[in-house]
CSV table of C-alpha atoms and ligand atoms in Angstrom, one decimal:
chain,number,residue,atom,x,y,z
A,29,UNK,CA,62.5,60.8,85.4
A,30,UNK,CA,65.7,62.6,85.1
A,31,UNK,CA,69.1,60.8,84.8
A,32,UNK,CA,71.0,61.9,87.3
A,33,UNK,CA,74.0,60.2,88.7
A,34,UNK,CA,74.8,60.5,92.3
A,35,UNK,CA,78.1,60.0,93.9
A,36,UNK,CA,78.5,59.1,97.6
A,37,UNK,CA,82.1,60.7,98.7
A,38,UNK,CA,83.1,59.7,102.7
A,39,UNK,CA,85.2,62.2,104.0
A,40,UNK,CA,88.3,61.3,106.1
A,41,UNK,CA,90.1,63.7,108.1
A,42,UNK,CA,88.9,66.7,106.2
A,43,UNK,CA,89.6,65.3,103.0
A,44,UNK,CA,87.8,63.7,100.0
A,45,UNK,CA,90.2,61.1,99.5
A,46,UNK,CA,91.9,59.7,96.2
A,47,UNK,CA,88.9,57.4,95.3
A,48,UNK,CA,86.4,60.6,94.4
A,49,UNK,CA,87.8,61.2,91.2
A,50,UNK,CA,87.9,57.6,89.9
A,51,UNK,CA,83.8,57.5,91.0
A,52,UNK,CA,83.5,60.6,88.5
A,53,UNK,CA,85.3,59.2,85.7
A,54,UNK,CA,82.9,56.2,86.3
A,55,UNK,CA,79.3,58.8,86.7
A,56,UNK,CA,81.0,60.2,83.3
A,57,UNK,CA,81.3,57.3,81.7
A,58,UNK,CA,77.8,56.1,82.3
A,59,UNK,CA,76.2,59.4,81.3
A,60,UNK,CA,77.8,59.7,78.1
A,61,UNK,CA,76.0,56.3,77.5
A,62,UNK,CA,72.9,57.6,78.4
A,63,UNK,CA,73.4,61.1,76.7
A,64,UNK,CA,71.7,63.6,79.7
A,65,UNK,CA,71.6,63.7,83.2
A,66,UNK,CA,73.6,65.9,86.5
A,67,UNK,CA,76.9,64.2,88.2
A,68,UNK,CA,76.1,64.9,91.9
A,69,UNK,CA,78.2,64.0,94.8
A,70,UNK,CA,77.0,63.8,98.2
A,71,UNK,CA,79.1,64.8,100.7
A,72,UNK,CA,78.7,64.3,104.2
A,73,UNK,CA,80.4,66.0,107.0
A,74,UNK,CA,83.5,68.9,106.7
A,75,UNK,CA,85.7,68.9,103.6
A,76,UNK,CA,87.1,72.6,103.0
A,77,UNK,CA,85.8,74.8,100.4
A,78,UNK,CA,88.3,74.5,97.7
A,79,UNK,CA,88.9,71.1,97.5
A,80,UNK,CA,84.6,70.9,97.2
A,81,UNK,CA,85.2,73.6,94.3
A,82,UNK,CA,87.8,71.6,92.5
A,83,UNK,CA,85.7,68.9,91.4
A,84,UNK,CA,84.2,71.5,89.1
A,85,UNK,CA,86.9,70.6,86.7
A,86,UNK,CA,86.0,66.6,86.6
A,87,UNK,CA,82.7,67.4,85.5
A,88,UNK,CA,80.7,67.3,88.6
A,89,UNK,CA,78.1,69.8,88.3
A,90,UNK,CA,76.3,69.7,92.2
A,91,UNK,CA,77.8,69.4,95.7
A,92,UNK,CA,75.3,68.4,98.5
A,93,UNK,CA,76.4,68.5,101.9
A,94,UNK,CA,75.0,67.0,104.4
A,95,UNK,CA,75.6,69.2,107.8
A,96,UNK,CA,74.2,68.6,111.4
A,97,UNK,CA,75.3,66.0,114.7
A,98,UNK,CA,74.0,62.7,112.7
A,99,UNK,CA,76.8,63.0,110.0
A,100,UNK,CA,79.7,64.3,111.8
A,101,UNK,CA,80.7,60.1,111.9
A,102,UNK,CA,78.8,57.4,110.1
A,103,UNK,CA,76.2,56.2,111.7
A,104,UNK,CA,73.9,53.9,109.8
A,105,UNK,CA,70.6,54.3,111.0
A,106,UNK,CA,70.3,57.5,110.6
A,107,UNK,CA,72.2,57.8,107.1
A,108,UNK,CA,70.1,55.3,105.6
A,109,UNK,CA,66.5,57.1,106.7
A,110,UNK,CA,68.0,60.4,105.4
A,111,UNK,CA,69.5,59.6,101.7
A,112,UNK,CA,66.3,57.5,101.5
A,113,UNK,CA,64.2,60.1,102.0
A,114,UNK,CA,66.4,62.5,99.6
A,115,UNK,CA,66.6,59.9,96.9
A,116,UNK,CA,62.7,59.4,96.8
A,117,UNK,CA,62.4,62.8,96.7
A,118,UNK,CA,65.1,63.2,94.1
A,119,UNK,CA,65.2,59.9,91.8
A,120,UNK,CA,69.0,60.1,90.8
A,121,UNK,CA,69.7,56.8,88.7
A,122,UNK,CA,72.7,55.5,89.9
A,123,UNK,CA,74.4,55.6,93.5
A,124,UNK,CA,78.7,55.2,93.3
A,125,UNK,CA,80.7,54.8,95.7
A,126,UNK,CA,83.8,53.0,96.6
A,127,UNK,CA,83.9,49.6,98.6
A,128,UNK,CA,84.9,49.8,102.1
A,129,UNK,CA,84.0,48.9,105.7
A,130,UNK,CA,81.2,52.0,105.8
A,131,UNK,CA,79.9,51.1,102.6
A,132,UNK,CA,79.8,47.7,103.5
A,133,UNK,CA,77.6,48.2,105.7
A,134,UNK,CA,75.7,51.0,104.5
A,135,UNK,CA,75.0,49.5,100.8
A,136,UNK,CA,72.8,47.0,101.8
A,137,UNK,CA,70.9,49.3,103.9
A,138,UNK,CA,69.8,51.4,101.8
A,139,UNK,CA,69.4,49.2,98.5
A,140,UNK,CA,67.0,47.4,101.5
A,141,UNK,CA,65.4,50.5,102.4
A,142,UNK,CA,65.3,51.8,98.9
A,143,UNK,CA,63.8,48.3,97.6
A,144,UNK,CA,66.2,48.4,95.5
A,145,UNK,CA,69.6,46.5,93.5
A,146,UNK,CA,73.1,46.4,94.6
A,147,UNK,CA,76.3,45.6,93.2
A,148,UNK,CA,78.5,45.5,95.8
A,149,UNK,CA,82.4,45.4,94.7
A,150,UNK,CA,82.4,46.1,90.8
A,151,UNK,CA,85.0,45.8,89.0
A,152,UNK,CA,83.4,46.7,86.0
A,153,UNK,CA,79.7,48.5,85.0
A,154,UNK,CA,78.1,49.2,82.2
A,155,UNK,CA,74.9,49.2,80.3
A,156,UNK,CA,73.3,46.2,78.1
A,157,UNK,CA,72.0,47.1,74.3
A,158,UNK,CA,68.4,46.9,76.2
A,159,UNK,CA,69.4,49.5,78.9
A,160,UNK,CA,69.9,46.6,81.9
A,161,UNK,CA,72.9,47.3,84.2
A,162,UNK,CA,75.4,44.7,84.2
A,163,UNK,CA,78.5,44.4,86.5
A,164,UNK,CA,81.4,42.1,86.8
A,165,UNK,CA,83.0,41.1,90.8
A,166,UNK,CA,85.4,39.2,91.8
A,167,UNK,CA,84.1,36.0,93.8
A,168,UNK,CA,85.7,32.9,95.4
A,169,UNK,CA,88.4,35.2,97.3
A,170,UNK,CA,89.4,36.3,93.5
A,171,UNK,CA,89.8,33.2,91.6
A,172,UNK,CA,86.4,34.1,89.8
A,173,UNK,CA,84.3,36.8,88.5
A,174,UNK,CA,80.4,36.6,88.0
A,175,UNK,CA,78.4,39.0,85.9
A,176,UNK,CA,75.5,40.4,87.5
A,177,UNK,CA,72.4,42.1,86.3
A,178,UNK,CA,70.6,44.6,88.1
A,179,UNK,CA,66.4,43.5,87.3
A,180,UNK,CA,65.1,46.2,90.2
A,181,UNK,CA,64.3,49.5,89.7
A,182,UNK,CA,66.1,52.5,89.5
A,183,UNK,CA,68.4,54.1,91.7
A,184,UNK,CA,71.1,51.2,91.0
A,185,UNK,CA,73.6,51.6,93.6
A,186,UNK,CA,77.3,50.3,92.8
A,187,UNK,CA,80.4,50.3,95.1
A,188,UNK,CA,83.1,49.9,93.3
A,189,UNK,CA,86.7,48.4,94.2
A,190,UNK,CA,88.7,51.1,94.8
A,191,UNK,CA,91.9,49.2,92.8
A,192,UNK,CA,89.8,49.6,89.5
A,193,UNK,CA,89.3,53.5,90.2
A,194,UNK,CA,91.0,55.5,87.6
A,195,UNK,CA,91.0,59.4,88.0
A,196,UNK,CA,88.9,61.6,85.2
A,197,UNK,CA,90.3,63.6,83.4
A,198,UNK,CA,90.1,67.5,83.7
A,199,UNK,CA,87.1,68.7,81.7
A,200,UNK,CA,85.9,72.5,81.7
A,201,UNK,CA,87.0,74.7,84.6
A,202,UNK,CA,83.4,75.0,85.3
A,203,UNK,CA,82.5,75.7,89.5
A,204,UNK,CA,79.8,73.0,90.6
A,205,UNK,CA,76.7,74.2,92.6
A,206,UNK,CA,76.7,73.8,96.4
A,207,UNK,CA,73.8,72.9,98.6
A,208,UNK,CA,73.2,72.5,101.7
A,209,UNK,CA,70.7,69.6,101.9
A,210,UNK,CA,69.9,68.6,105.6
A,211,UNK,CA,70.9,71.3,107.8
A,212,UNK,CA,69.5,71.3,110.9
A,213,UNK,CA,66.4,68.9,109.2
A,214,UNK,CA,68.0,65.8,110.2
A,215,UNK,CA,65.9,63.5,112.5
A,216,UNK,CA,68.6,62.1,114.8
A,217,UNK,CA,66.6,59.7,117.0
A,218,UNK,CA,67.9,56.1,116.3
A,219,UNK,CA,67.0,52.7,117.9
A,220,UNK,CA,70.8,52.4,118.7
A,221,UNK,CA,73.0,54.8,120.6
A,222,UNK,CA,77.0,55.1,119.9
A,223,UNK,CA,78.4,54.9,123.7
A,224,UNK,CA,81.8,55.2,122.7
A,225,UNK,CA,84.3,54.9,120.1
A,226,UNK,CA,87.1,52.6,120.1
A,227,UNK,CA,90.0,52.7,118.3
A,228,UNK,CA,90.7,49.5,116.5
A,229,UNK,CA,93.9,47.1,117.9
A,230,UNK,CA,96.2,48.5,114.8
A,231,UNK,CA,97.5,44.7,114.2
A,232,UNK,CA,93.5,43.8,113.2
A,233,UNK,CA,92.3,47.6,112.2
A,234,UNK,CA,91.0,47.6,108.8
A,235,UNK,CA,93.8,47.9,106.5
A,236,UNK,CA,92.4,51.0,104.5
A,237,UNK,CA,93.1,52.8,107.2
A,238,UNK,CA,96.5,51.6,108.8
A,239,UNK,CA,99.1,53.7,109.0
A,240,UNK,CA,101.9,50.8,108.8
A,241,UNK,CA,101.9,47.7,107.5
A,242,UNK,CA,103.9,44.7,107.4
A,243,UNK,CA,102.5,42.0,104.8
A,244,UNK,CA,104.3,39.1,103.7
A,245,UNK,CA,104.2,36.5,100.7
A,246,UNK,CA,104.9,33.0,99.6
A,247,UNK,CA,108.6,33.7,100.9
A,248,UNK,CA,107.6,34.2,104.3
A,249,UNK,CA,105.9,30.5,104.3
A,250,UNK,CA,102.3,29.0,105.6
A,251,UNK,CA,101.1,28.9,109.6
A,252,UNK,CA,103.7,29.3,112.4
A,253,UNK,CA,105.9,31.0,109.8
A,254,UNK,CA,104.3,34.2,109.5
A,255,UNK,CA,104.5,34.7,112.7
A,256,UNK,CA,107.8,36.5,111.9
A,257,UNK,CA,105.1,39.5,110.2
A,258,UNK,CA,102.5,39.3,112.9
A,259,UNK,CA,105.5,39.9,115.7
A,260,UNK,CA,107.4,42.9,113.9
A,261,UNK,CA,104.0,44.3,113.0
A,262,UNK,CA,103.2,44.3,116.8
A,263,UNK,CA,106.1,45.8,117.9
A,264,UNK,CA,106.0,49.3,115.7
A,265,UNK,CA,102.3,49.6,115.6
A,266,UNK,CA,101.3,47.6,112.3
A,267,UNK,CA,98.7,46.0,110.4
A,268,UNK,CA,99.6,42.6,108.9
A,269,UNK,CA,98.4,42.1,105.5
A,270,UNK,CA,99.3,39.2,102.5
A,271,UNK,CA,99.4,38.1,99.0
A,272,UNK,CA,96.7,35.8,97.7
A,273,UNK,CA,99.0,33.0,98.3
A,274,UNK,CA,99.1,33.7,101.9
A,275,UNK,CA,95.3,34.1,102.0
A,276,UNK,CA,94.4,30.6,99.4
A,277,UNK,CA,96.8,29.0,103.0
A,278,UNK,CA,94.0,30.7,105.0
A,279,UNK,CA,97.4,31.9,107.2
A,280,UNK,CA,95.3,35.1,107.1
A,281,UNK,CA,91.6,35.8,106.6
A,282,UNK,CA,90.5,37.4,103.0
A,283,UNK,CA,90.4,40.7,104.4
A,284,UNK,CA,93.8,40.8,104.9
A,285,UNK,CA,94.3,40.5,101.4
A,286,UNK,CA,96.3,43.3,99.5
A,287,UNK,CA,95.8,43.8,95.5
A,288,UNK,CA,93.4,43.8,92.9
A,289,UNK,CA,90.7,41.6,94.1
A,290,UNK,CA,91.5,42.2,98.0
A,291,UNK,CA,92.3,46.1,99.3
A,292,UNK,CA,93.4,48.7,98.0
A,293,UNK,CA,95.9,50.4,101.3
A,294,UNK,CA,97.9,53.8,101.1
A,295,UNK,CA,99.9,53.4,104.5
A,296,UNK,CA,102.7,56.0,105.7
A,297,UNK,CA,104.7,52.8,105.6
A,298,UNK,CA,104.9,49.4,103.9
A,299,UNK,CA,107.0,46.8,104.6
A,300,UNK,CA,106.6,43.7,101.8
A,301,UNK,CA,108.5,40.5,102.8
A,302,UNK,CA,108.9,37.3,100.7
A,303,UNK,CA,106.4,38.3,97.9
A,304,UNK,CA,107.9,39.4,94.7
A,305,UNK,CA,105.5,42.1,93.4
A,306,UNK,CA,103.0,41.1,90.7
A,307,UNK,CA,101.0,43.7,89.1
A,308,UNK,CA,97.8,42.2,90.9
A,309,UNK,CA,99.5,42.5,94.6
A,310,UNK,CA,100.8,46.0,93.2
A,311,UNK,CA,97.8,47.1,92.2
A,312,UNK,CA,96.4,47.4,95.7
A,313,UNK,CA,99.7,49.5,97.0
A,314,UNK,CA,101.3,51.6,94.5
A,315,UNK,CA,99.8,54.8,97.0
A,316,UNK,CA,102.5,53.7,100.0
A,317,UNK,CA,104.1,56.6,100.9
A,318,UNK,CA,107.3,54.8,101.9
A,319,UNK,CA,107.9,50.8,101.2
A,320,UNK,CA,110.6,49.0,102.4
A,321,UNK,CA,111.4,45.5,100.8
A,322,UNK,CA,113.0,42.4,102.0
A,323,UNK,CA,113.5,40.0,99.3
A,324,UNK,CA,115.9,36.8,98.5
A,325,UNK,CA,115.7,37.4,94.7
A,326,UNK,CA,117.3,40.8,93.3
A,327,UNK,CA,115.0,41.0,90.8
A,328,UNK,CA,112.2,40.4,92.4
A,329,UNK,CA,109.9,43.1,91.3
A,330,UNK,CA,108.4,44.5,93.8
A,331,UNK,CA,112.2,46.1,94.4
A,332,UNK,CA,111.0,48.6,91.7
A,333,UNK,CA,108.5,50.4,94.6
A,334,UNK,CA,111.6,50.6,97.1
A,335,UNK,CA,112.6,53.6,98.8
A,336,UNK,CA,114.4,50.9,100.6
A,337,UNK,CA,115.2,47.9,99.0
A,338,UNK,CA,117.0,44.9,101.3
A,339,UNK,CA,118.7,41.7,99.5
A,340,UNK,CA,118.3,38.7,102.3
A,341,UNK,CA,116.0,36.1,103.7
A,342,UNK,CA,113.3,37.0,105.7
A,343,UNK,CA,113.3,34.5,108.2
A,344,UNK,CA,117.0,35.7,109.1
A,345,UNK,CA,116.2,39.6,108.9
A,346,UNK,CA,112.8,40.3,111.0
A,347,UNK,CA,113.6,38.3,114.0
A,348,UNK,CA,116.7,40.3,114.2
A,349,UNK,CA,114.6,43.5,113.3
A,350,UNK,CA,111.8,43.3,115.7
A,351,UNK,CA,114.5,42.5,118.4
A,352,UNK,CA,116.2,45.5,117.9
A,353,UNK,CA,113.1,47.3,118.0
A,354,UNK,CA,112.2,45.9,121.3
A,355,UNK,CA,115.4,46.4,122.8
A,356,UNK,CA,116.0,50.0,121.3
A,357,UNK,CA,112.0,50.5,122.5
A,358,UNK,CA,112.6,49.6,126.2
A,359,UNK,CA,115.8,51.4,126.6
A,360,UNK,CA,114.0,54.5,125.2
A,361,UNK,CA,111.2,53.7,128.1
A,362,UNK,CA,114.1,53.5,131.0
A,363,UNK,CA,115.1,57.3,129.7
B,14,FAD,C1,92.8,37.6,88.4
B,14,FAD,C2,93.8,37.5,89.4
B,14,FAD,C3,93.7,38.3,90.5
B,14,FAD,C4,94.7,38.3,91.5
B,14,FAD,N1,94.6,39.1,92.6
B,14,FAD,C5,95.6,39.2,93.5
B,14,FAD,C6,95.5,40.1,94.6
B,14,FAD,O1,94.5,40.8,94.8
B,14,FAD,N2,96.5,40.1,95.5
B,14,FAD,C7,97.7,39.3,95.3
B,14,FAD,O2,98.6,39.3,96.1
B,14,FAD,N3,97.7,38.4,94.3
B,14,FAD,C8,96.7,38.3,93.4
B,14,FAD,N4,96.8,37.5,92.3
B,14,FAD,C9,98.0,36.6,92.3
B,14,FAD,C10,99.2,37.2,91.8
B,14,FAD,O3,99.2,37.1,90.3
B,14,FAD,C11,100.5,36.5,92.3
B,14,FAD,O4,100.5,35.1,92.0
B,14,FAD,C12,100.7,36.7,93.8
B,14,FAD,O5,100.6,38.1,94.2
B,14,FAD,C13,102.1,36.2,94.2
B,14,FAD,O6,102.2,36.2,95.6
B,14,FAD,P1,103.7,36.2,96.3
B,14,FAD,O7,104.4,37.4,95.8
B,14,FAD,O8,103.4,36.0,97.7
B,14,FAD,O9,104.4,34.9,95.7
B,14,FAD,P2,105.5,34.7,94.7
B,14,FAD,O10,105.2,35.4,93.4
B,14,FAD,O11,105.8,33.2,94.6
B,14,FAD,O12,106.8,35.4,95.3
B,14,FAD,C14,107.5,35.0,96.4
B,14,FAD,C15,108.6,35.9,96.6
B,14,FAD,O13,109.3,35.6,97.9
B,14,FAD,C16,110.7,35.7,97.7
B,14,FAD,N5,111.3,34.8,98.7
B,14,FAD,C17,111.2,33.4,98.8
B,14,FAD,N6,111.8,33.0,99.9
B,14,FAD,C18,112.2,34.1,100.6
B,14,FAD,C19,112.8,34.4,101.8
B,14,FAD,N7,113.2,33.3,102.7
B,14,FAD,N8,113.1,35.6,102.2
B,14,FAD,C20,112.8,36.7,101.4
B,14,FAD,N9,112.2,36.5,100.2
B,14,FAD,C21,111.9,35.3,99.8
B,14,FAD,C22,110.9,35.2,96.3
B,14,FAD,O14,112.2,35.7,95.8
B,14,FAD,C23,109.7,35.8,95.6
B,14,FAD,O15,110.0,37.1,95.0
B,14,FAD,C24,95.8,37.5,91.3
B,14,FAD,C25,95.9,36.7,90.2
B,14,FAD,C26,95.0,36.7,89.3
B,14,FAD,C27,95.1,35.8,88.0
């Protein structure tokens, strides 16, 4: 049986995404431990050549792309019968990838399919003096973490939280191999047929892939308080988002959690209100392209990842903002 450690990548909008390299330095990790074996990364749907080509440099030594109509967009049935048939065929050891909605829902699928272990949500792997695989995940939305070994057999498939993914560093300038593995092979009849597609209300869209968001903390209050978040995040387009406080009110649902033990987001724009910034919030939103901050206290500090930082009470400053908004919004309409 050969060692080989296979990396699931999920391409969005052309690109492989942040989280890749932190699943290598993880693949490289575990087969230094175990001395011998290929990093592979499985790649379905379009990413351009040289980006596929760069990874050379992290280590990873084959590309497999997945071509043809049932992985131009995720579609579980199909995925699972494929990678199942390719990993019987194959016998990698390990499976990575990063937690998300997809992988959510295809982890469990194929760890099913495969007959096989999953740790869903690691926030830390490795391997036991006897060679068992042990991970550690947050449970209790974060207040605890439980150890879990994986007693089934090999592959072990692992998503990982994407806030504990640390890039690898560069290794030789080595060019991976590239394969084609299911062109025009795929069988594409599924039980269920995708009618449509439709995009997700941006206010409740999964917050890995909102463009804006508007999350508030402790300052912002419990209940009918935050409504102040959920109405400015309607009015430009948002996603509403919180600190754990916010989420132990059940104000809003776990998902909606942003940090270390909830999501990991990397929106065009972030505006945090009433939440001061610890490292374990931060954690999840250090990628923002742009924050704004609206904070009572000036050292509050989450003020340190300002592009625009805004001394004042919340309460006082977004009803005022989203009205301007609205007013500034309907008088563009009239035009
Ligand atoms: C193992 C572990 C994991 C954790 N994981 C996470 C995680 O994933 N995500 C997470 O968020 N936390 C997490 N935490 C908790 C984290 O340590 C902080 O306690 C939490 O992020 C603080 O939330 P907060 O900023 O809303 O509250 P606080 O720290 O209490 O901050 C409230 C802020 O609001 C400001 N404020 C008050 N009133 C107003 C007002 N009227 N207008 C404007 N500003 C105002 C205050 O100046 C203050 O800066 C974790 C903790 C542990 C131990």
């Amino acid at each position: 049986m050969t060692a080989d450690i296979w990396i699931l990548a999920l391409p969005s909008k052309g690109s492989l995404g942040e989280e890749i390299y932190g699943l290598v330095a993880e693949a490289r990790r575990l087969r230094d431990v175990k001395g011998t074996g290929l990093i592979t990364v499985l790649v379905p749907g379009a990413v351009p050549g040289d980006e596929l080509s760069a990874l050379g440099a992290y280590g990873v030594d084959l590309l497999l792309i997945f071509e043809g109509k049932g992985f131009d967009r995720y579609q579980g049935e199909i995925w699972t019968r494929e990678l199942t048939g390719l990993v019987r065929e194959r016998k990698p050891t390990f499976i990575l990838m990063a937690h998300n909605a997809l992988t959510e829902d295809l982890g469990p699928r194929l760890a099913a399919s495969l007959e096989t272990g999953f740790i869903s949500r690691a926030m830390d792997l490795w391997l036991d003096p006897q060679g068992k695989v042990v991970g550690v995940r947050p449970i209790a939305n974060g207040h605890l973490f439980e150890e879990v070994e994986v007693v089934a057999e090999v592959p072990c498939l692992v998503s990982f939280l994407p806030s504990v993914l640390a890039a690898a560093e560069k290794g030789t300038d080595q060019p991976p191999e590239i394969v084609t593995a299911l062109a025009g092979g795929i069988d594409e009849s599924t039980r269920l047929q995708v009618l449509a597609v439709i995009e997700a209300d941006p206010e409740s869209a999964a917050l890995e892939d909102a463009e804006i968001i508007v999350s508030g903390g402790r300052g912002v209050g419990k209940g009918e308080s935050f409504n102040i978040i959920q109405s400015l995040a309607r009015t430009i387009g948002g996603s509403v988002a919180g600190t754990r406080p916010v989420i132990d009110w059940q104000t809003l649902p776990f998902e909606r959690q942003i940090g270390q033990t909830g999501k990991t987001v990397a929106p065009r724009l972030m505006i945090a209100c009433g939440l001061s910034g610890a490292n374990e919030f931060t954690a999840g939103m250090e990628k923002s392209q742009q924050v704004i901050v609206i904070n009572t206290d000036p050292r509050a500090r989450i003020f340190r990842f300002a592009d625009l930082g805004v001394l004042g009470d919340v309460h006082e400053i977004l009803p005022r903002l989203t009205e301007r908004i609205e007013k500034e919004k309907n008088e563009f309409k009239d035009l």
